[in-house]
mmCIF file of C-alpha atoms in Angstrom:
data_model
loop_
_atom_site.group_PDB
_atom_site.id
_atom_site.type_symbol
_atom_site.label_atom_id
_atom_site.label_comp_id
_atom_site.label_asym_id
_atom_site.label_seq_id
_atom_site.Cartn_x
_atom_site.Cartn_y
_atom_site.Cartn_z
ATOM 1 C CA MET J 702 -0.010 0.004 -0.021
ATOM 2 C CA ALA J 703 1.304 3.470 -0.893
ATOM 3 C CA THR J 704 1.135 6.128 1.857
ATOM 4 C CA ILE J 705 1.010 9.945 1.316
ATOM 5 C CA GLU J 706 1.593 12.232 4.450
ATOM 6 C CA HIS J 707 1.019 15.976 4.667
ATOM 7 C CA SER J 708 0.921 18.218 7.868
ATOM 8 C CA GLU J 709 0.296 21.901 8.435
ATOM 9 C CA ILE J 710 -0.143 24.237 11.426
ATOM 10 C CA ILE J 711 -3.446 25.965 11.702
ATOM 11 C CA ASN J 712 -3.636 29.090 13.806
ATOM 12 C CA ALA J 713 -6.653 27.962 15.854
ATOM 13 C CA PRO J 714 -7.311 25.545 18.733
ATOM 14 C CA PRO J 715 -7.976 21.798 17.958
ATOM 15 C CA GLU J 716 -11.549 21.912 18.911
ATOM 16 C CA ARG J 717 -12.487 24.518 16.248
ATOM 17 C CA VAL J 718 -10.257 22.873 13.561
ATOM 18 C CA PHE J 719 -11.912 19.507 14.374
ATOM 19 C CA GLU J 720 -15.388 21.063 14.162
ATOM 20 C CA LEU J 721 -14.897 21.907 10.583
ATOM 21 C CA LEU J 722 -13.070 18.858 9.518
ATOM 22 C CA ARG J 723 -15.708 16.732 11.025
ATOM 23 C CA ARG J 724 -18.425 18.229 8.487
ATOM 24 C CA VAL J 725 -17.131 15.887 5.625
ATOM 25 C CA GLU J 726 -19.997 17.167 3.396
ATOM 26 C CA ASP J 727 -18.413 20.623 3.432
ATOM 27 C CA PHE J 728 -15.153 19.477 1.936
ATOM 28 C CA ALA J 729 -16.451 20.238 -1.520
ATOM 29 C CA ASP J 730 -16.119 23.969 -0.178
ATOM 30 C CA TYR J 731 -12.374 23.507 0.516
ATOM 31 C CA SER J 732 -11.147 22.115 -2.686
ATOM 32 C CA ASP J 733 -11.411 22.856 -6.403
ATOM 33 C CA LEU J 734 -11.064 19.227 -7.327
ATOM 34 C CA ILE J 735 -13.921 17.969 -5.111
ATOM 35 C CA ARG J 736 -17.136 18.448 -7.038
ATOM 36 C CA SER J 737 -19.650 17.565 -4.394
ATOM 37 C CA ILE J 738 -20.194 15.213 -1.529
ATOM 38 C CA GLU J 739 -23.403 13.515 -0.737
ATOM 39 C CA THR J 740 -24.329 12.364 2.815
ATOM 40 C CA LEU J 741 -25.567 8.672 2.622
ATOM 41 C CA GLY J 742 -26.245 8.207 6.273
ATOM 42 C CA GLU J 743 -24.488 6.414 8.963
ATOM 43 C CA ASN J 744 -21.255 8.150 8.590
ATOM 44 C CA ARG J 745 -21.070 7.273 4.785
ATOM 45 C CA TYR J 746 -20.507 9.729 2.039
ATOM 46 C CA ARG J 747 -20.190 9.767 -1.724
ATOM 47 C CA TRP J 748 -17.504 11.784 -3.117
ATOM 48 C CA HIS J 749 -17.545 13.358 -6.566
ATOM 49 C CA VAL J 750 -14.156 14.329 -7.677
ATOM 50 C CA ARG J 751 -12.578 15.710 -10.841
ATOM 51 C CA ALA J 752 -8.874 14.976 -11.053
ATOM 52 C CA VAL J 753 -6.288 14.166 -13.629
ATOM 53 C CA GLY J 754 -8.727 15.045 -16.315
ATOM 54 C CA MET J 755 -11.306 12.429 -15.147
ATOM 55 C CA ASP J 756 -14.484 12.353 -13.197
ATOM 56 C CA TRP J 757 -14.382 9.950 -10.139
ATOM 57 C CA ALA J 758 -17.151 8.879 -7.768
ATOM 58 C CA PHE J 759 -16.557 6.786 -4.825
ATOM 59 C CA ASP J 760 -18.074 6.096 -1.325
ATOM 60 C CA VAL J 761 -16.257 6.422 2.012
ATOM 61 C CA MET J 762 -17.245 5.609 5.467
ATOM 62 C CA VAL J 763 -15.836 7.660 8.530
ATOM 63 C CA THR J 764 -14.347 4.861 10.798
ATOM 64 C CA GLU J 765 -12.983 6.683 13.905
ATOM 65 C CA ILE J 766 -14.014 9.983 15.376
ATOM 66 C CA GLN J 767 -12.091 11.158 18.582
ATOM 67 C CA PRO J 768 -12.792 14.805 18.980
ATOM 68 C CA PRO J 769 -10.682 16.809 18.820
ATOM 69 C CA CYS J 770 -7.776 14.384 17.816
ATOM 70 C CA VAL J 771 -8.680 11.908 15.328
ATOM 71 C CA LEU J 772 -10.952 11.625 12.271
ATOM 72 C CA ALA J 773 -10.430 8.520 10.084
ATOM 73 C CA TRP J 774 -12.030 6.971 7.047
ATOM 74 C CA GLU J 775 -11.890 4.181 4.413
ATOM 75 C CA SER J 776 -13.267 3.699 0.992
ATOM 76 C CA LEU J 777 -16.104 1.336 0.375
ATOM 77 C CA ASP J 778 -15.651 1.056 -3.344
ATOM 78 C CA GLY J 779 -13.363 2.297 -5.979
ATOM 79 C CA VAL J 780 -9.626 2.603 -5.227
ATOM 80 C CA LYS J 781 -9.040 0.932 -1.837
ATOM 81 C CA ASN J 782 -7.837 3.853 0.422
ATOM 82 C CA GLN J 783 -7.937 4.814 4.115
ATOM 83 C CA GLY J 784 -6.995 8.136 5.692
ATOM 84 C CA ARG J 785 -6.617 9.876 8.931
ATOM 85 C CA TYR J 786 -6.391 13.257 10.222
ATOM 86 C CA ARG J 787 -4.519 13.619 13.608
ATOM 87 C CA LEU J 788 -4.798 16.980 15.448
ATOM 88 C CA ARG J 789 -2.307 18.161 18.034
ATOM 89 C CA GLU J 790 -2.115 21.288 20.006
ATOM 90 C CA VAL J 791 1.043 23.211 19.430
ATOM 91 C CA PRO J 792 1.978 26.728 20.535
ATOM 92 C CA GLU J 793 0.963 28.222 17.086
ATOM 93 C CA GLY J 794 -2.472 26.530 17.247
ATOM 94 C CA THR J 795 -3.047 22.935 15.867
ATOM 95 C CA GLU J 796 -0.909 20.693 13.807
ATOM 96 C CA VAL J 797 -3.055 18.727 11.369
ATOM 97 C CA ALA J 798 -1.409 15.647 9.995
ATOM 98 C CA LEU J 799 -2.948 13.671 7.103
ATOM 99 C CA THR J 800 -2.002 10.159 6.369
ATOM 100 C CA LEU J 801 -3.539 8.616 3.250
ATOM 101 C CA SER J 802 -2.953 5.050 2.101
ATOM 102 C CA TYR J 803 -4.097 3.426 -1.103
ATOM 103 C CA GLU J 804 -3.732 0.373 -3.118
ATOM 104 C CA ILE J 805 -4.004 -0.246 -6.723
ATOM 105 C CA ARG J 806 -3.913 -3.788 -7.932
ATOM 106 C CA ASN J 807 -3.059 -3.052 -11.554
ATOM 107 C CA ARG J 808 0.792 -2.481 -11.804
ATOM 108 C CA LEU J 809 0.810 -0.087 -14.687
ATOM 109 C CA MET J 810 -2.040 1.919 -13.432
ATOM 110 C CA GLU J 811 -0.263 1.982 -10.035
ATOM 111 C CA LYS J 812 2.879 3.687 -11.471
ATOM 112 C CA ALA J 813 0.939 6.292 -13.228
ATOM 113 C CA VAL J 814 -1.265 6.982 -10.033
ATOM 114 C CA ASN J 815 1.705 7.056 -7.785
ATOM 115 C CA LYS J 816 3.531 9.626 -9.922
ATOM 116 C CA ALA J 817 0.264 12.003 -9.807
ATOM 117 C CA ALA J 818 -1.223 11.099 -6.482
ATOM 118 C CA LYS J 819 1.538 12.593 -4.131
ATOM 119 C CA PRO J 820 1.416 16.169 -5.644
ATOM 120 C CA LEU J 821 -2.289 15.936 -6.158
ATOM 121 C CA VAL J 822 -3.088 14.707 -2.541
ATOM 122 C CA GLY J 823 -0.627 17.494 -1.139
ATOM 123 C CA LYS J 824 -2.311 20.135 -3.315
ATOM 124 C CA VAL J 825 -5.826 19.066 -2.115
ATOM 125 C CA SER J 826 -4.753 18.782 1.496
ATOM 126 C CA ARG J 827 -3.008 22.178 1.470
ATOM 127 C CA GLN J 828 -6.048 23.621 -0.177
ATOM 128 C CA ILE J 829 -8.421 22.052 2.374
ATOM 129 C CA LEU J 830 -6.439 23.140 5.417
ATOM 130 C CA GLU J 831 -5.875 26.760 4.054
ATOM 131 C CA ARG J 832 -9.669 27.078 3.569
ATOM 132 C CA VAL J 833 -10.464 25.646 6.830
ATOM 133 C CA GLU J 834 -8.159 28.183 8.428
ATOM 134 C CA ALA J 835 -9.692 30.945 6.522
ATOM 135 C CA ARG J 836 -13.368 29.870 7.522
ATOM 136 C CA LEU J 837 -12.060 29.774 11.123
ATOM 137 C CA HIS J 838 -10.777 33.350 10.912
ATOM 138 C CA ASP J 839 -13.795 34.583 9.094
ATOM 139 C CA LYS J 840 -15.851 33.293 12.016
ATOM 140 C CA GLN J 841 -13.926 35.241 14.520
ATOM 141 C CA VAL J 842 -14.525 38.502 12.880
#
């Protein structure tokens, strides 16, 4: 399984950051690549994403919720993947660490995806965390 990691510091307390990350359906507001997210119930969501020139739809289930420290999920179909946000209080606010693991069974496809996935996931993660931070600061005004 390939793993991608990304972390950033958000200038806000973990409770406030977690509150926004927990609203999975709002992630479409945080990234240009996420077209929409449908709530399916029971912590399940259908994501509609536009990436590498293609439209993708896949279902995920939130598997762990430990406010304000952990939010984890795994795919229910499509590319097998699982991810986890870990939040940790630091002097500057909150360190948010994303770990995303995925598995592709086709070797040729895996090489192509691996080449594109790391920068793509990094871009999406940065976009999400920057927009979460912006939303947190908009609420303070």
